[in-house]
XYZ file of C-alpha atoms in Angstrom:
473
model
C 73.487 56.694 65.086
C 70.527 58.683 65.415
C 69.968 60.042 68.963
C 67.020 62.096 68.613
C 63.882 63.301 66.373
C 64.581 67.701 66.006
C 61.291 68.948 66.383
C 59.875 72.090 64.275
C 59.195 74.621 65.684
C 61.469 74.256 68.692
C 58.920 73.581 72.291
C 59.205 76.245 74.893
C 62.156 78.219 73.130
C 64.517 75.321 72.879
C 66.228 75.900 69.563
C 68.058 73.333 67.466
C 71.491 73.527 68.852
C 69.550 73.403 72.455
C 68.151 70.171 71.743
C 71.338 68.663 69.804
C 73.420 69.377 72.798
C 70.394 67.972 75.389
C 70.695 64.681 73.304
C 74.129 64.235 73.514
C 74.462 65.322 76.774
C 71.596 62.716 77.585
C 73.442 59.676 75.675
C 76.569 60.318 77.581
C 74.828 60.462 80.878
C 73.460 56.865 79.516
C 76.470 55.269 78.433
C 75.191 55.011 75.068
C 78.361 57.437 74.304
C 81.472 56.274 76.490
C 84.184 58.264 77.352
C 87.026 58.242 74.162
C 84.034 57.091 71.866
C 84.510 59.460 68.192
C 81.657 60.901 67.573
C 79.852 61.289 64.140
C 81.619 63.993 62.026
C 80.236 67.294 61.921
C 78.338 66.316 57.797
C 77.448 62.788 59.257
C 75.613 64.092 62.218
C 73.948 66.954 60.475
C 72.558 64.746 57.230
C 71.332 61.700 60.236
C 69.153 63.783 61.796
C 68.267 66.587 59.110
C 70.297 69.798 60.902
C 72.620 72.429 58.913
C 76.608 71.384 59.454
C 76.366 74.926 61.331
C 73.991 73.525 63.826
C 75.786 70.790 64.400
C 79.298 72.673 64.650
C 77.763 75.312 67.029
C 76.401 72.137 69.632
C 79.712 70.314 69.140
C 81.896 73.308 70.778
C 78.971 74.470 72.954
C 80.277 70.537 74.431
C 83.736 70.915 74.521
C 83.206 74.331 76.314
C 81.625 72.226 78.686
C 84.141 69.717 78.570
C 81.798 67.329 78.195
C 83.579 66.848 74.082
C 86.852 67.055 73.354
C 88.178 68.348 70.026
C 90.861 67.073 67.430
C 90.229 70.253 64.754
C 90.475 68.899 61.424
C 90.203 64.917 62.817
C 87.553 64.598 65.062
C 85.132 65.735 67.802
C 85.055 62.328 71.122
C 83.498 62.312 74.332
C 85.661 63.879 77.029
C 86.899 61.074 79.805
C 85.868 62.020 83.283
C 88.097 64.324 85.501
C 90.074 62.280 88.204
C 87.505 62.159 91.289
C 88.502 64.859 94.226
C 89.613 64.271 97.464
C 86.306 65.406 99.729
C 86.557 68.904 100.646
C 87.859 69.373 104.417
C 85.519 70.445 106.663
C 84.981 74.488 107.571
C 86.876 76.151 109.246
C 86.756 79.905 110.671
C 89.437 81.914 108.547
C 91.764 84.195 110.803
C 91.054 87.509 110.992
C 93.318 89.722 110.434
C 94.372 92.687 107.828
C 95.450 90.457 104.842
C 91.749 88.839 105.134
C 89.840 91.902 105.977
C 91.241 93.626 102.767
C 91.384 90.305 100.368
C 90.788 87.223 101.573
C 87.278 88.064 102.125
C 86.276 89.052 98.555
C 86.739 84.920 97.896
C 85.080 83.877 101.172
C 81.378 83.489 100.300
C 80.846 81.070 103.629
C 80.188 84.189 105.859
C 76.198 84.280 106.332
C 76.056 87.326 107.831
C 78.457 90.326 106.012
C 77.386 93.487 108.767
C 81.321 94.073 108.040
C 81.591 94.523 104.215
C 81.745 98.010 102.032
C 79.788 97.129 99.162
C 75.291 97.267 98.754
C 73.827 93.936 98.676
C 73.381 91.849 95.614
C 69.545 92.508 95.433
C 69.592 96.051 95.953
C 71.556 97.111 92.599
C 69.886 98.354 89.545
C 68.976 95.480 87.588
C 66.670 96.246 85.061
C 69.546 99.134 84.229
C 72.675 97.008 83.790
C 70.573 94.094 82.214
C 70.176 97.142 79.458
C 73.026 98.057 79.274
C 74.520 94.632 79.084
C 72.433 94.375 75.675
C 73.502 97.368 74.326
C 76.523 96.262 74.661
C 76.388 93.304 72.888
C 75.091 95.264 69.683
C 78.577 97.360 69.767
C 81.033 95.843 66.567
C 83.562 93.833 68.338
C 85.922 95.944 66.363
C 85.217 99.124 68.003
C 86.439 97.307 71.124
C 89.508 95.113 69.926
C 91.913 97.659 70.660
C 93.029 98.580 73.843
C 91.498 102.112 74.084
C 92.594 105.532 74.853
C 95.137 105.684 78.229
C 92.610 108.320 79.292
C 89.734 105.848 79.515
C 86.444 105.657 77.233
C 85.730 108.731 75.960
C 81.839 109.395 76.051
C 81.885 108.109 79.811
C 84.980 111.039 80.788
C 82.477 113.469 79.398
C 79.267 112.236 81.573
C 81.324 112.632 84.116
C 82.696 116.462 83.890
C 78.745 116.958 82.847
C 77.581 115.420 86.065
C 80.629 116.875 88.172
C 79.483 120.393 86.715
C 76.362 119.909 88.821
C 78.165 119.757 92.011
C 80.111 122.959 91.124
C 83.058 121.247 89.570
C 83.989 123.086 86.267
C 85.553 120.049 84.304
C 86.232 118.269 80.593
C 87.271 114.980 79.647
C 90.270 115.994 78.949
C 90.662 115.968 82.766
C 89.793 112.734 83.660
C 91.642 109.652 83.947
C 89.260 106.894 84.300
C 91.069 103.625 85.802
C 90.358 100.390 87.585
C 88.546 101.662 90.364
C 88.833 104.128 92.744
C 91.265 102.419 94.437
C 93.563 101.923 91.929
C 93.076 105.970 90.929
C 94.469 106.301 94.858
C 97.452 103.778 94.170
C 97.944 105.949 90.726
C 97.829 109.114 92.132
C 100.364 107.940 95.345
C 102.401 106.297 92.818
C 102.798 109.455 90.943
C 102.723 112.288 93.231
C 104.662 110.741 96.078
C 108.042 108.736 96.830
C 109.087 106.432 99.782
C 109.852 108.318 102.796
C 107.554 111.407 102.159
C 105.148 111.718 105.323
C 100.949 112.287 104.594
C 97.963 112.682 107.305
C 95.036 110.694 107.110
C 91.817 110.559 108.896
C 91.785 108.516 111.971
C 89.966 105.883 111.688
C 90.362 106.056 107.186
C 89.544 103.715 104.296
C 91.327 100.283 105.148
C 93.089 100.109 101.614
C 94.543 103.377 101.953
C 96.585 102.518 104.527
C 97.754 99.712 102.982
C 98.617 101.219 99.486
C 100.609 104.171 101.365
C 102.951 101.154 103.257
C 103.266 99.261 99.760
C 104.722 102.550 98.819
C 106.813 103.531 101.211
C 104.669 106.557 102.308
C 104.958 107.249 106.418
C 100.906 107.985 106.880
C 100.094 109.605 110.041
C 96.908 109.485 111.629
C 94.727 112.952 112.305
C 91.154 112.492 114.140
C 88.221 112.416 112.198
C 85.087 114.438 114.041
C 81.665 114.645 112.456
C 82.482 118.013 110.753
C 85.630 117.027 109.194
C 89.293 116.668 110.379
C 90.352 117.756 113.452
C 92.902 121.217 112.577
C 94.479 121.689 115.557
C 96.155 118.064 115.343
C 96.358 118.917 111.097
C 98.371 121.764 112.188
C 100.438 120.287 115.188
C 101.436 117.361 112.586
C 102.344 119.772 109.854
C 104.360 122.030 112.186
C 106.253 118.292 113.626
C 106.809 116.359 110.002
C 106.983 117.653 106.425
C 103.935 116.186 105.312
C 103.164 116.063 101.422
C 99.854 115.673 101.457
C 96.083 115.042 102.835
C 93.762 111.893 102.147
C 89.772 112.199 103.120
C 86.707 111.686 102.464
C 84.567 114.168 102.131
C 81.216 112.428 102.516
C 79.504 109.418 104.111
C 83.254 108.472 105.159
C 84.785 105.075 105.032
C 84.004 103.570 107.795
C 82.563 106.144 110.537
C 79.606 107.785 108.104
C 80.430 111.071 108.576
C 80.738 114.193 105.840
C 82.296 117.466 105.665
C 80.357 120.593 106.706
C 81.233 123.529 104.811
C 83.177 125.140 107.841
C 85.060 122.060 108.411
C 85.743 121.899 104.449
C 86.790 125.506 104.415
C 88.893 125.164 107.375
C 90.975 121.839 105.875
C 91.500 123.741 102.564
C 93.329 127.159 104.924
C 95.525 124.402 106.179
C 96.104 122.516 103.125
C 97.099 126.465 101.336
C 98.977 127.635 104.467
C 101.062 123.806 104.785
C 101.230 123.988 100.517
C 99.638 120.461 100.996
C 98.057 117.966 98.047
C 94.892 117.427 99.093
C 93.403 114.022 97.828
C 89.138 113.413 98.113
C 87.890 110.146 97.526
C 84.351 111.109 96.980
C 82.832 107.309 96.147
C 79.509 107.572 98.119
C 78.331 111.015 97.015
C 75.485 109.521 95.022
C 73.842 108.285 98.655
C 74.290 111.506 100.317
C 70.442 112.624 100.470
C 71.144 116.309 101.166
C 73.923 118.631 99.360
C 78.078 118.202 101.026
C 80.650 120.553 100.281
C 83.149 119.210 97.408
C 86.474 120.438 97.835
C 87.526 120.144 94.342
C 84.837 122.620 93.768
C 85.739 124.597 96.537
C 89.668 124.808 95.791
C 89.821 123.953 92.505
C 92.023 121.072 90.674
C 95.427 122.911 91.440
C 95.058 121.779 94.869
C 92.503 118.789 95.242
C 93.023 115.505 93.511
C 89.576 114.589 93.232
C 89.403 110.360 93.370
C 85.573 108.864 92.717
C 84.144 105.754 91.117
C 81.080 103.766 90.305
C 81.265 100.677 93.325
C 78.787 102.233 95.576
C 76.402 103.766 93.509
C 76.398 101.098 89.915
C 77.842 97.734 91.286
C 81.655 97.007 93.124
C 82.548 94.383 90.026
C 81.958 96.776 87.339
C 85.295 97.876 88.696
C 85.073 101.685 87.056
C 86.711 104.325 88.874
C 88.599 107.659 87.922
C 90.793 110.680 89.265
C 90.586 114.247 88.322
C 93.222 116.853 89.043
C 95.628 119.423 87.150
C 96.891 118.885 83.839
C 100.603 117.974 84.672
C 99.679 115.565 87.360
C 97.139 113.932 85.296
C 99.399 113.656 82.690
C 101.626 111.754 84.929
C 99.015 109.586 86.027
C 98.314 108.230 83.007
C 101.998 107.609 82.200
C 102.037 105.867 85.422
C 98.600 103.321 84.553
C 99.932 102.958 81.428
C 102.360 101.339 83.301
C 101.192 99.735 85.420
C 98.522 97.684 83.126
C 97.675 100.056 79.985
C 94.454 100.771 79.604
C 91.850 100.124 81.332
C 88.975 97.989 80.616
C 86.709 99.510 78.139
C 84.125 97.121 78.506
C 83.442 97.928 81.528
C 83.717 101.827 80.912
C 80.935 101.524 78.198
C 78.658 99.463 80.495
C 78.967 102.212 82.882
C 78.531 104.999 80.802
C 75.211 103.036 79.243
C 74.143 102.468 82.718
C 74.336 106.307 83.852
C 72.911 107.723 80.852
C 69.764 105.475 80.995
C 66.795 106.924 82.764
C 66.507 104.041 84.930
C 69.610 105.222 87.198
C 68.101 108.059 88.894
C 64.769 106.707 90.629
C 67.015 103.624 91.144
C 69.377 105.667 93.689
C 66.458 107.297 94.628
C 65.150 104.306 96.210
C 68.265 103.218 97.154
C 68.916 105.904 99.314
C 65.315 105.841 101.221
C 65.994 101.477 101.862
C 69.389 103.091 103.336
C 67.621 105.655 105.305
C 65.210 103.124 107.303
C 68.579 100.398 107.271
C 70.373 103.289 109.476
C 66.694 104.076 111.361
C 66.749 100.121 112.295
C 70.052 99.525 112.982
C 70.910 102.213 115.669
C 67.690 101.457 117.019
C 69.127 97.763 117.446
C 72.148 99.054 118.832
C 70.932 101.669 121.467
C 69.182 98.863 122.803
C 72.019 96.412 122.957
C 73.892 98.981 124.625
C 76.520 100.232 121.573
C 78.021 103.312 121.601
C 77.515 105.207 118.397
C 79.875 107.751 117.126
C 77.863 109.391 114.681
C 74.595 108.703 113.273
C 75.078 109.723 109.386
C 71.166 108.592 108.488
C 72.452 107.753 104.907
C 75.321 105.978 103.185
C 76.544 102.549 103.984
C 78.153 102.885 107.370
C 77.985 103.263 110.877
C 80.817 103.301 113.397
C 79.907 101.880 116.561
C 81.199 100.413 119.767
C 79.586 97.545 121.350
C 79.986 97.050 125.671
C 81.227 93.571 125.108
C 84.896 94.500 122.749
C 85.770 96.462 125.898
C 84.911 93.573 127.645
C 86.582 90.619 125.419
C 90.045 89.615 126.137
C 90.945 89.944 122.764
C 89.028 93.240 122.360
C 87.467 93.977 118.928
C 89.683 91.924 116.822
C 88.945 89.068 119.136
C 85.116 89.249 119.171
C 85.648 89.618 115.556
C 87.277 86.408 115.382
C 84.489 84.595 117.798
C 82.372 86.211 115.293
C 83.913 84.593 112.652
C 83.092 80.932 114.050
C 79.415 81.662 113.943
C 79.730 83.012 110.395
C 79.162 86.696 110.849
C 81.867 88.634 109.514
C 82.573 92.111 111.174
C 85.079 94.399 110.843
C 87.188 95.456 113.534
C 88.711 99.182 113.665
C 91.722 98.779 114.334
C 92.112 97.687 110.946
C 91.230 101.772 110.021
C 93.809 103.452 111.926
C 97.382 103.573 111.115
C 98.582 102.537 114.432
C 96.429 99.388 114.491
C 94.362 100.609 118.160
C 92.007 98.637 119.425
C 89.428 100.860 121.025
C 86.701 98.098 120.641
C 85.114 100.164 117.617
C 84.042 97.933 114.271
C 82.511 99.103 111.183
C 79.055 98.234 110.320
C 77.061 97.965 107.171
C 73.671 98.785 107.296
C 72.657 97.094 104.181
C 74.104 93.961 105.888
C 73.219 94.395 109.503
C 69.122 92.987 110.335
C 69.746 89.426 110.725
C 68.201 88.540 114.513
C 71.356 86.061 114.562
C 74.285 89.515 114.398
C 72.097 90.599 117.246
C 71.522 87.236 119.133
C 75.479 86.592 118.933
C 76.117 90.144 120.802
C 73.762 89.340 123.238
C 75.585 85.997 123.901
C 78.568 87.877 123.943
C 77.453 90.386 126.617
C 76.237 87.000 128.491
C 79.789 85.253 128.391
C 82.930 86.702 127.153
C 85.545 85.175 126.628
């Protein structure tokens, strides 16, 4: 059965195996090759139309990856029978909003149009020509340097970038320090995991990171809630809840917080670190948006050193959120610890991933790229406040960088439901916003939501909270 003529030199960069699997492909779409037909073997295919047995061999499984083949090894290679048809897919409807889809649910949910609520920089934005790069270096790397499963402390040459590029912020480190894990948030689980039991009592900011809060009740930890102002934490109600609970230790964010924007000032850093010495409190940073600050933030590892701070960063905000590389610095019993408790958890991490990141901040393509990055955030922050003032929001800080804005729009204090139900009204029109009650530990509604920048200049986000302000529910 001959089903096509291989033409030398392959047209417009189709090779052999390109146009071996097009052929077949072609004669099963015509019913020239029905389903449970055995096709030629491997040597009878090859010497009919004048290809290598390798050719052949590397279209037949290129097929049954496809599952358009199925294979018999050792008897014989037949076209695959159809799946069973599906039953039609129901129609769309608006997910519930609610903590369980704010924090996962919504990673699988690509029918949201408009994403003003998400943490993450759009697709487009992220450094492409860098990662492309680095995903071909990559590729060069023996598989057998990579079989194994890699040293519990992460990938080695990326743990040293990092203390090199920490060193520049003030932060004397070696790689000997750093744990590198499965994402920032996962260093937070490790570290809570590690450094805390059920029943021990911690502050965090009010509003904080949504995960946090989450992690902390998975683990039994009592978190309780301490107002975040523009400078930092507020210390009078740090010190009240010290004096009222035996708290363990601190969570924040030291710059462009998660989700109100804001960043430590060196007085406000200085003052949580007298606190933290005079309470003997564990003082955990997550420090993930650093990279988009435009102008230099106080770092509190730096400040305090290791034998107080937990320092907790990663690669989401400034490489790309499924690269999935984070890691945790602190003192050399704790870290210890923390890598008995990963190793535990899952063993290593991926190393994969860890090279692609270390290739990706070591090229020189990484620096103008945040560079830019940084000035599109600038004018997304110019643009969107300017959008809100005139809608009427209230905003509680205006950061000028980073990712996020907290704001308060006239119509959650008007909605019945408040925030979380214009968020779910939202939700019906496709725009996905994120409410703030799902920040604070006591769940309050005070009509506040997160927004994204990045994700925040469609005219329809706009045109829905001017139909809101029209007729609320």
């Amino acid at each position: 059965m001959i089903l096509f003529t291989p033409k030398r030199p392959p047209p417009d960069g189709r090779t052999l195996v390109d146009q071996a699997v097009d052929a077949i492909e072609q004669a099963i779409d015509a019913r020239i090759l029905r389903p449970g037909m055995v096709l030629p073997s491997v040597r009878q295919f090859a010497r009919d139309h004048r290809l290598s047995t390798f050719t052949v061999m590397t279209a037949y499984n290129r097929l049954v990856a496809r599952g358009r083949l199925q294979s018999r090894p050792g008897i014989d290679y037949r076209v695959a029978r159809p799946a069973p048809a599906r039953p039609p897919a129901a129609a769309w409807e608006a997910p519930q909003v609610g903590p369980a889809w704010l924090l996962s649910d919504v990673f699988a949910d690509h029918s949201m149009a408009i994403k003003a609520g998400c943490g993450w920089l759009p697709p487009d934005w992220h450094n492409e020509a860098g990662l492309q790069h680095a995903l071909r270096q990559l590729v060069r790397v023996p598989v057998g340097q990579m079989a194994s499963y890699g040293h519990p402390l992460g990938y080695h040459p990326l743990r040293e970038h990092i203390a090199h590029h920490l060193g520049g912020y003030g932060l004397a480190a070696d790689a000997g320090q750093i744990l590198l894990t499965h994402g920032a948030t996962q260093a937070l689980d490790i570290v809570i995991r590690t450094a805390l039991k059920p029943g021990d009592h911690v502050a965090v900011e009010a509003p904080c990171y949504a995960n946090l809060l989450q992690i902390l009740a998975m683990n039994g930890v009592i978190a309780h809630g301490v107002p975040r102002t523009p400078d930092g934490l507020d210390e009078d109600a740090l010190d009240a809840l010290a004096g009222a609970h035996p708290l363990r230790a601190v969570f924040v964010t030291t710059v462009l917080q998660n989700p109100t924007g804001a960043s430590f000032t060196m007085a406000g850093a200085f003052r949580l670190l007298q606190l933290a010495e005079r309470h003997d409190l564990l003082v955990v940073e997550d420090d993930v948006s650093r990279e988009l600050l435009l102008e230099p933030a106080p770092l509190l590892a730096a400040l305090a050193s290791t034998r107080r701070v937990v320092y907790v960063s990663g690669f989401a905000k400034s490489v790309m959120p499924s690269l999935r590389v984070g890691y945790l610095l602190c003192e050399p019993n704790l870290l210890r610890r923390c890598a008995q408790t990963k190793m535990s958890l899952g063993l290593t991490s991926a190393e994969i991933m860890e090279r692609t990141a270390c290739q990706v901040l070591r090229d020189g393509r990484q620096g103008p790229y945040l560079r830019g990055v940084r000035e599109r955030l600038g004018q997304a922050h110019d643009q969107t406040c300017q959008r809100m003032r005139e809608a009427g929001f209230e905003i509680a800080h205006e950061p000028g960088a980073g990712l996020f804005l907290w704001a308060r729009p006239r119509q959650a204090l008007d909605h019945p439901g408040g925030a979380i139900g214009l968020a779910a009204r939202a939700l019906k029109a496709g725009i996905w916003l994120a409410p703030g009650a799902y920040f604070y530990p006591d769940r309050r509604d005070e009509g506040w939501f997160r927004f994204n920048v990045a994700y925040s200049s469609a005219p329809a986000l706009w045109a829905f909270f001017r139909e809101a302000a029209r007729n609320p529910e």
